[in-house]
Coordinates of C-alpha atoms and ligand atoms in Angstrom, one line a residue:
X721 CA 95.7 122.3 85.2
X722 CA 94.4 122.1 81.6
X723 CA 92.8 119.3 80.3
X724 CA 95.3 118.9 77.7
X725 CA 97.7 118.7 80.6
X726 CA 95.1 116.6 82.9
X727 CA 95.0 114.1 79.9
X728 CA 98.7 113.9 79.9
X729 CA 99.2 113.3 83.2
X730 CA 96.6 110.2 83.2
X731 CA 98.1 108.7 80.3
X732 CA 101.6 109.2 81.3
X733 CA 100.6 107.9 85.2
X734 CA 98.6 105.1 83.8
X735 CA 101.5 103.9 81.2
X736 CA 104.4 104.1 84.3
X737 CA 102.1 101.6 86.2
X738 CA 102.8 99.3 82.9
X739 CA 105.7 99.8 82.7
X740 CA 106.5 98.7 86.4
X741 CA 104.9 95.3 85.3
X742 CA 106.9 95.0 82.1
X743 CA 109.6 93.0 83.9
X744 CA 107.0 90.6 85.2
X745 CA 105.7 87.1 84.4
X746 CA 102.4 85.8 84.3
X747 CA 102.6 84.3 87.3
X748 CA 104.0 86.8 89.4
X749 CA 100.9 88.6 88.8
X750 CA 98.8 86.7 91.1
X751 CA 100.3 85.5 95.0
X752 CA 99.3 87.3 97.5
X753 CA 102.0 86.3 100.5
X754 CA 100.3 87.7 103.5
X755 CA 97.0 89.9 104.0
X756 CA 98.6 93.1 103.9
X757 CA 100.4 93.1 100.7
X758 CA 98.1 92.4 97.2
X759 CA 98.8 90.7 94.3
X760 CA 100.1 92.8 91.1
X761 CA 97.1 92.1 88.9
X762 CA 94.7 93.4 92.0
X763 CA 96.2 96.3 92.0
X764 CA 96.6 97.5 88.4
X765 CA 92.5 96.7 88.6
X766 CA 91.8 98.6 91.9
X767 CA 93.5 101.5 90.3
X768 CA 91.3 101.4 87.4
X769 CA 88.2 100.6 89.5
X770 CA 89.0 103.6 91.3
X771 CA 88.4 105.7 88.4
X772 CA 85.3 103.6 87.4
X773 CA 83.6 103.9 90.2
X774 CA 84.4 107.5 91.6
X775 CA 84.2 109.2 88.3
X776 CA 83.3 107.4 85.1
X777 CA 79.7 105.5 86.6
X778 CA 78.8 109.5 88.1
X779 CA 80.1 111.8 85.4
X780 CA 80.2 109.8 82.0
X781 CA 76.6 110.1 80.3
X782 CA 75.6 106.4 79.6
X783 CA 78.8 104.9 80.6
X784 CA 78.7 100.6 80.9
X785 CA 80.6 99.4 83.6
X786 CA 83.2 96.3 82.0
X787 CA 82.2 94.2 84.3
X788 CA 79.6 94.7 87.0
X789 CA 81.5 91.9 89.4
X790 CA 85.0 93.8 89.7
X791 CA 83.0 96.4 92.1
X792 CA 83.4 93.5 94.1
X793 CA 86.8 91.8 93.9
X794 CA 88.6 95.1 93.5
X795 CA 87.1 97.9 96.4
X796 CA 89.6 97.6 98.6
X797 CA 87.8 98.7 101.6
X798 CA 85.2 101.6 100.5
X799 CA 82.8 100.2 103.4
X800 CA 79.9 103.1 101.2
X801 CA 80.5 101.2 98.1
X802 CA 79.4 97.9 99.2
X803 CA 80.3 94.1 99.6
X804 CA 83.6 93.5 98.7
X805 CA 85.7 90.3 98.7
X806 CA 87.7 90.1 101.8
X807 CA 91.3 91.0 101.9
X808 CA 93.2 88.0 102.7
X809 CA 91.9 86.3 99.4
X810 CA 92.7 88.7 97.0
X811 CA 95.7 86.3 96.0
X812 CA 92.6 83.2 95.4
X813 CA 91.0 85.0 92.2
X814 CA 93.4 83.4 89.3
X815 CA 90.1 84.8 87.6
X816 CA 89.5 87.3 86.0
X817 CA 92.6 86.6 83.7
X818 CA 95.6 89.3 83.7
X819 CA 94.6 89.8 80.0
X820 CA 91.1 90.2 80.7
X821 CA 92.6 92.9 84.3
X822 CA 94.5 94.6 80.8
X823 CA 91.3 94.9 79.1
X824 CA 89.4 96.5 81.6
X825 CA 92.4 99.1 82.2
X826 CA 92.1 100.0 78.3
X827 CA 88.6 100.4 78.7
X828 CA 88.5 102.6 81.2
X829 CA 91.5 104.3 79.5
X830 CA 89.2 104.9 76.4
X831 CA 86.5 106.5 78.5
X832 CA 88.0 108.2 80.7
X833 CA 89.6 110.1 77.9
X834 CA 86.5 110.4 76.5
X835 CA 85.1 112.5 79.6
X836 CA 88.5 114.6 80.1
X837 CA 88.2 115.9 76.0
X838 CA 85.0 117.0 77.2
X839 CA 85.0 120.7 79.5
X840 CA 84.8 118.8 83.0
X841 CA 83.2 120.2 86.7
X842 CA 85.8 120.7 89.3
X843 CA 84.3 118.1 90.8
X844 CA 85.8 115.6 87.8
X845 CA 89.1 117.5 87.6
X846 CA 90.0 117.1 91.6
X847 CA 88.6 113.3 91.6
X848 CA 90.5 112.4 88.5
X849 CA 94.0 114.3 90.0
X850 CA 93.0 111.8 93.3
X851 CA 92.9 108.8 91.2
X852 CA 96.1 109.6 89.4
X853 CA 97.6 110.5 92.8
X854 CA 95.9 107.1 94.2
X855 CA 97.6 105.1 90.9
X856 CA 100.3 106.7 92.1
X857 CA 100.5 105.3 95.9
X858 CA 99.7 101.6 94.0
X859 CA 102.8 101.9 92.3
X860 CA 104.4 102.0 95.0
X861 CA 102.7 99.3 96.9
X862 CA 103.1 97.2 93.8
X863 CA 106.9 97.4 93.9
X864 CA 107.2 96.9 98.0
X865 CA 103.9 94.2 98.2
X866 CA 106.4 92.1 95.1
X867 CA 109.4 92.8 97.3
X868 CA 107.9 91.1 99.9
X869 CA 106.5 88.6 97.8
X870 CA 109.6 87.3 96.0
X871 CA 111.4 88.0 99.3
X872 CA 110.1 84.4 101.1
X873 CA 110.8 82.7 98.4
X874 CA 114.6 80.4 99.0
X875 CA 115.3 81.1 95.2
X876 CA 115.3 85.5 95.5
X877 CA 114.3 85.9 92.6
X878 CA 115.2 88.7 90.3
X879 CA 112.7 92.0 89.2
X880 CA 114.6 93.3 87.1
X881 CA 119.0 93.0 87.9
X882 CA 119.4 97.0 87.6
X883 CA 116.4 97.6 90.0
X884 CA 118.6 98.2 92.6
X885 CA 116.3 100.7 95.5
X886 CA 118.9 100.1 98.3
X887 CA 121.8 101.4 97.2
X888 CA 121.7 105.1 98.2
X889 CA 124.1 106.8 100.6
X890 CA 124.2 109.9 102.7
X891 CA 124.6 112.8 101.1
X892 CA 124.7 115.6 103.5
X893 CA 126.2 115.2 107.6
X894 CA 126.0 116.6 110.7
X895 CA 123.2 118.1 112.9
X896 CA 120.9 120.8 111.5
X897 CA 119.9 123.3 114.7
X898 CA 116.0 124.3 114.6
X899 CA 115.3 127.2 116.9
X900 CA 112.1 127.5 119.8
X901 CA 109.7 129.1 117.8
X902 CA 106.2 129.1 116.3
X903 CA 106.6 127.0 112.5
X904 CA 103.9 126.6 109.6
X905 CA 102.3 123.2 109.6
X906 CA 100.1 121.7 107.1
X907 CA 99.7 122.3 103.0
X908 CA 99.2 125.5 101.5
X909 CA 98.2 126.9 98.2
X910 CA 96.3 125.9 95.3
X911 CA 98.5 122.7 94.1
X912 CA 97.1 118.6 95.3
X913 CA 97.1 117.5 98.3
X914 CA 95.4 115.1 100.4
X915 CA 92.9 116.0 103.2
X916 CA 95.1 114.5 105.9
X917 CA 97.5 117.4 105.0
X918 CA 94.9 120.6 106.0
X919 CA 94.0 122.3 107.9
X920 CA 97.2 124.4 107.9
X921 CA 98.3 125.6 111.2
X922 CA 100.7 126.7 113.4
X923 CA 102.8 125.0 115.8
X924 CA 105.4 125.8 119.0
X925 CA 108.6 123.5 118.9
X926 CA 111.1 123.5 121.4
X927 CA 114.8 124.2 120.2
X928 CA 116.1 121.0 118.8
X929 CA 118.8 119.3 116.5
X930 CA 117.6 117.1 113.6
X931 CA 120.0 114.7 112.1
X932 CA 121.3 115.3 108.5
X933 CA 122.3 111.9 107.6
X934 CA 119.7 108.4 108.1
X935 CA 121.2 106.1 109.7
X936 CA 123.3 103.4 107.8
X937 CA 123.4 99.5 107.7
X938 CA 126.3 99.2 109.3
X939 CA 125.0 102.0 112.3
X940 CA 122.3 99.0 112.9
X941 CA 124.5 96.7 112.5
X942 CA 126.0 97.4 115.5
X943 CA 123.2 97.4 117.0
X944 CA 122.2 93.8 116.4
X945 CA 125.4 92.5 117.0
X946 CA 125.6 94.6 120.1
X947 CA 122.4 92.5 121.3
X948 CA 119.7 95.1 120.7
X949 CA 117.1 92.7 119.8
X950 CA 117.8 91.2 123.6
X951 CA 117.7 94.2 125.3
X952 CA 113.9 94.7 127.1
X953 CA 114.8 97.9 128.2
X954 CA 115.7 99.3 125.0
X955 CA 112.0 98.8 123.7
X956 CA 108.5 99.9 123.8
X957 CA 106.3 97.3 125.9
X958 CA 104.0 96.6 122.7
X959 CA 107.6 96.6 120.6
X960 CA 109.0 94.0 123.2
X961 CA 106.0 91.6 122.8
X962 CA 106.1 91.8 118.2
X963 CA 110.2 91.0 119.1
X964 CA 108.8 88.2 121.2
X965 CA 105.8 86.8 119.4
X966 CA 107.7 87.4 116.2
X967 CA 110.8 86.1 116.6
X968 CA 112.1 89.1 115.3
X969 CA 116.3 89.6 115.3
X970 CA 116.7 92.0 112.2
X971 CA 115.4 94.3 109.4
X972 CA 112.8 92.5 107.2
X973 CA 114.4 90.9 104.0
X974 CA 118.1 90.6 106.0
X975 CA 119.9 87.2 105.8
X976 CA 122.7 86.4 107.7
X977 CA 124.8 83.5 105.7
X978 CA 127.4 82.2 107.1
X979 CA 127.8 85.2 109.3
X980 CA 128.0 87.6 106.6
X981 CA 124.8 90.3 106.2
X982 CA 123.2 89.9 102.9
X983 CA 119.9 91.3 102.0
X984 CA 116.9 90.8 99.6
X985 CA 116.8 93.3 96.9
X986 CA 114.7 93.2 93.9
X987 CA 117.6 92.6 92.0
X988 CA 118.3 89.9 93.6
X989 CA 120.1 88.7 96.6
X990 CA 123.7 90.9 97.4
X991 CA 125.6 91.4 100.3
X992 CA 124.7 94.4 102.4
X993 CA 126.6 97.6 101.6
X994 CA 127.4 99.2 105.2
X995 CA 127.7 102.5 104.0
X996 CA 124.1 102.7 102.6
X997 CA 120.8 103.7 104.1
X998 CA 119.0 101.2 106.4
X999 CA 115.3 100.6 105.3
X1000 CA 112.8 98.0 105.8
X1001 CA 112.7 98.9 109.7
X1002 CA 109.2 98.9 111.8
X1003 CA 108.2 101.7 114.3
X1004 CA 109.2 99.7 117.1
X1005 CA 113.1 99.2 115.4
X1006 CA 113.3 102.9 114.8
X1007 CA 112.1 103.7 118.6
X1008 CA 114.3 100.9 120.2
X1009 CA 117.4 102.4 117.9
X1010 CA 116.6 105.8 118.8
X1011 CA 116.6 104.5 122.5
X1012 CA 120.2 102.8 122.1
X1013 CA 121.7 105.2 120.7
X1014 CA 120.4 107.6 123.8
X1015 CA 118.1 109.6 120.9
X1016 CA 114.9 110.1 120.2
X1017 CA 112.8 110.2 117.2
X1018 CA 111.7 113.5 115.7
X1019 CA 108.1 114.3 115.7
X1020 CA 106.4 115.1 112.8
X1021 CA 106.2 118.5 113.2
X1022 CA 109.8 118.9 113.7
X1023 CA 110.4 116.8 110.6
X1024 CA 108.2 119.0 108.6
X1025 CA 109.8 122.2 110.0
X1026 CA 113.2 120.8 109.2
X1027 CA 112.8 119.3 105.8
X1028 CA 113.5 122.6 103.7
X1029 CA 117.0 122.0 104.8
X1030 CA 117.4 117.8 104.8
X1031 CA 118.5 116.0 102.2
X1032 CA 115.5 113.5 102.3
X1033 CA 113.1 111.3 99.4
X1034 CA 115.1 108.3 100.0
X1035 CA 113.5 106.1 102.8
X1036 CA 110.3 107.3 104.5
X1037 CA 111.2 108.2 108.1
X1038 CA 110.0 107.5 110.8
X1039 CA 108.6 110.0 112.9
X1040 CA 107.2 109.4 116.7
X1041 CA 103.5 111.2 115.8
X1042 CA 100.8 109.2 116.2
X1043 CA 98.7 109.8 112.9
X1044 CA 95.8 112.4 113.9
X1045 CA 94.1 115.3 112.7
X1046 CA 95.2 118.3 112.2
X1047 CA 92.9 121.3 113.8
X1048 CA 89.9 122.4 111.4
X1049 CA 90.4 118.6 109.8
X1050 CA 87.3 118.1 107.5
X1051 CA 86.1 114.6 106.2
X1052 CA 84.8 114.5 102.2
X1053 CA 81.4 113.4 101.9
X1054 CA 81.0 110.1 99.9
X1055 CA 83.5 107.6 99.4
X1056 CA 86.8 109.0 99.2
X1057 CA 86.1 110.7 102.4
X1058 CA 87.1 107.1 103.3
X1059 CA 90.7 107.7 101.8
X1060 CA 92.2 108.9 105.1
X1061 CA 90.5 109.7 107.9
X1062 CA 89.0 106.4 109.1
X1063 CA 92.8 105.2 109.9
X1064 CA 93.3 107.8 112.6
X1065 CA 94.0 105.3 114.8
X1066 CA 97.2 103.0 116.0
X1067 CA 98.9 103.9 113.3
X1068 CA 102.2 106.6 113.3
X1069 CA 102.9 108.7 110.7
X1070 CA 106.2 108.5 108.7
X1071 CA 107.2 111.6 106.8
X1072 CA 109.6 112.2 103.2
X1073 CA 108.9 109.7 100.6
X1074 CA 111.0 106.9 99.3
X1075 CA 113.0 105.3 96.7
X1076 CA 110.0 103.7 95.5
X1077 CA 107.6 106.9 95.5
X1078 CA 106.8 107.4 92.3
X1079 CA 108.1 111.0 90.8
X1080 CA 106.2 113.9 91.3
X1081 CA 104.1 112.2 94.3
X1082 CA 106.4 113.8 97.1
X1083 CA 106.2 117.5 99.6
X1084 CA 106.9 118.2 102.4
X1085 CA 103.4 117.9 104.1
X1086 CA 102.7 114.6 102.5
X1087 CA 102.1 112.0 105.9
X1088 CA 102.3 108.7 105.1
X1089 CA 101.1 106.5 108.2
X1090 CA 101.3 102.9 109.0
X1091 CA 100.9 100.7 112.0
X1092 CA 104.1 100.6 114.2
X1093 CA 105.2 96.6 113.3
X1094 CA 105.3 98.0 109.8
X1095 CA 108.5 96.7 108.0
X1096 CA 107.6 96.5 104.0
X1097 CA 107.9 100.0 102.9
X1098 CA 111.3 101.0 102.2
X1099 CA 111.2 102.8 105.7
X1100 CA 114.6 104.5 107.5
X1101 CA 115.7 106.2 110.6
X1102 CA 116.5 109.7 111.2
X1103 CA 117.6 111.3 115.1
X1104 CA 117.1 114.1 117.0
X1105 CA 118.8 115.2 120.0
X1106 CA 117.6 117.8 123.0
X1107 CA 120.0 120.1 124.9
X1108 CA 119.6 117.5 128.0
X1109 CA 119.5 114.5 125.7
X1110 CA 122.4 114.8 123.0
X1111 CA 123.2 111.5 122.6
X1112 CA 125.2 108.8 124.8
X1113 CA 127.3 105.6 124.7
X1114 CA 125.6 102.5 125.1
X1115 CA 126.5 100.1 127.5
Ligands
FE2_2673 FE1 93.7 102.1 96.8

């Protein structure tokens, strides 16, 4: 990539994450509603600390940090970078100001500019296509952390009335055979990708038959009202216990009033269209409908040698990999070898990309991983079947 074309890409990633708060008040900038979501104004100035400190405090000759106490409030959890305020309290800081957050992303704006007219290492070019990769990811956390946010409060209230994420339907149907054989795993070429995605490799599947549709609101419907959040047998043992502990009886941001399904959108509240795709499902959900249904989720690698041929970008899916390493794996030195490796643990991959990916940020190697209660990303089911296990009626 040119810089010309580097510099475009900043400016134009940059101005979308602006955009995404353009509908916003001043107050919705700042709850945070539980530890694992983050207010709006902490992460349109992570996003820009990201760039400070990775790029602009190393490779820009004299550079002057805005403010030397951000380092703090906004590393997220770059354990190499140092002290950093805890997560839970992100939502406490009404200070700095969301003018003063503003600020600080045209400053580094106007620097980072500076250093990209300039002819840039390799080293800059790759760190700066991470950060607009990482503004990226944000993005999307922005729009599923407010989701979440506005979704507890008893008024719903509205994003934006045409930001309507839930409304897509199946496009393609019926089962797509995948023969035994030996597929291509992992990311090749010359184009971005993250570390989590290489080594490339190969890897033996079985014969099997992937799904072409995700399943639909009114598929898990039937599963509620056909008692599936009551049956033990139906889920994981660690599932069984979130169900429990929980209290957990459907999808996150699904209302039942007055006996009719209704769900959160960020358009507002609206009754549940059947026909559309099911998201906002955890691990365990997908597992125990899987189960049900007498299915089984795909793995990973039977996703990835599938996708060429699924329709898929919709709802991430839900795959039954636990998130590891691939072979020849190799951790960056210095911080951002922090990005994805250290979360190789309890945590399953999901594979696709969603409504809310932001254009341009999705392939086919991309894994995306969260821990199994997950619910808040705009997360789906899709099947497979076996020769021996092709799918039964449940009792
Ligand atoms: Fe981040």
């Amino acid at each position: 990539m040119s810089s010309s074309k580097l510099i475009t890409k900043y400016l134009e990633t940059r101005n979308y994450t602006e955009e995404l708060c353009k509908p916003l008040a001043i107050e919705d900038y700042i709850p945070q509603a539980a530890e694992f979501v983050s207010p709006v104004k902490w992460h349109i100035a992570h996003v820009s600390w990201f760039f400070e400190e990775l790029i602009l405090k190393k490779h820009l000759v004299g550079y002057q940090e805005f403010n030397p106490q951000f380092c703090f409030l906004f590393n997220s959890y770059y354990q190499s970078v140092g002290e950093r305020a805890v997560r839970f309290q992100r939502g406490l800081y009404t200070r700095p100001t969301v003018e003063q957050v503003y600020l600080y992303r045209q400053h580094v704006d106007q620097h980072m500019q500076k250093l990209l007219a300039h002819t840039i290492s390799s080293e800059v070019k790759a760190l700066t296509v991470l950060g607009i990769n990482h503004e990226q990811q944000h993005q999307e956390l922005l729009l599923t952390d407010l989701k979440y946010t506005f979704g507890l409060s008893l008024l719903y209230p509205q994003y934006d009335t045409n930001f309507m994420l839930e409304a897509d339907h199946n496009i393609t149907h019926g089962w797509l055979k995948c023969d035994a054989k030996l597929y291509d795993i992992g990311h090749q070429g010359d184009e971005f990708c993250y570390d989590n995605e290489l080594a490339p490799h190969q890897v033996y599947l079985e014969e099997f038959e992937i799904s072409q549709t995700l399943v639909t609101n009114g598929e898990y419907i039937d599963f509620i009202e056909q008692g599936g959040y009551q049956k033990v047998q139906l889920w994981l043992d660690d599932g069984w216990s979130w169900v429990c502990n929980e209290k957990v009886s459907q999808p996150l941001h699904w209302h039942n009033i007055d006996g009719q399904w209704h769900y959160f959108t960020l358009a507002g509240l609206k009754p549940i269209d059947k026909d559309a795709l099911l998201c906002h499902v955890s691990f365990y959900e997908a597992n125990a409908y899987a189960t049900w249904q007498g299915l089984r989720l795909p793995t990973e690698f039977e996703w990835e040698a599938a996708s060429h041929q699924l329709a898929w970008g919709k709802r991430w899916e839900w795959t039954s990999s636990a998130y590891q390493p691939y072979p020849r794996y190799q951790i960056n030195e210095g911080a951002v070898g922090e990005y994805n490796g250290k979360f190789m643990v309890n945590t399953m991959v999901l594979r696709g990309a969603s409504v809310a990916t932001s254009q341009g940020h999705a392939r086919h190697t991309y894994r995306n991983f969260f821990t199994p209660e997950t619910q808040w990303q705009f997360s789906g089911i899709r099947l497979v079947r076996d020769q021996i296990n092709s799918g039964k009626a449940h009792d």
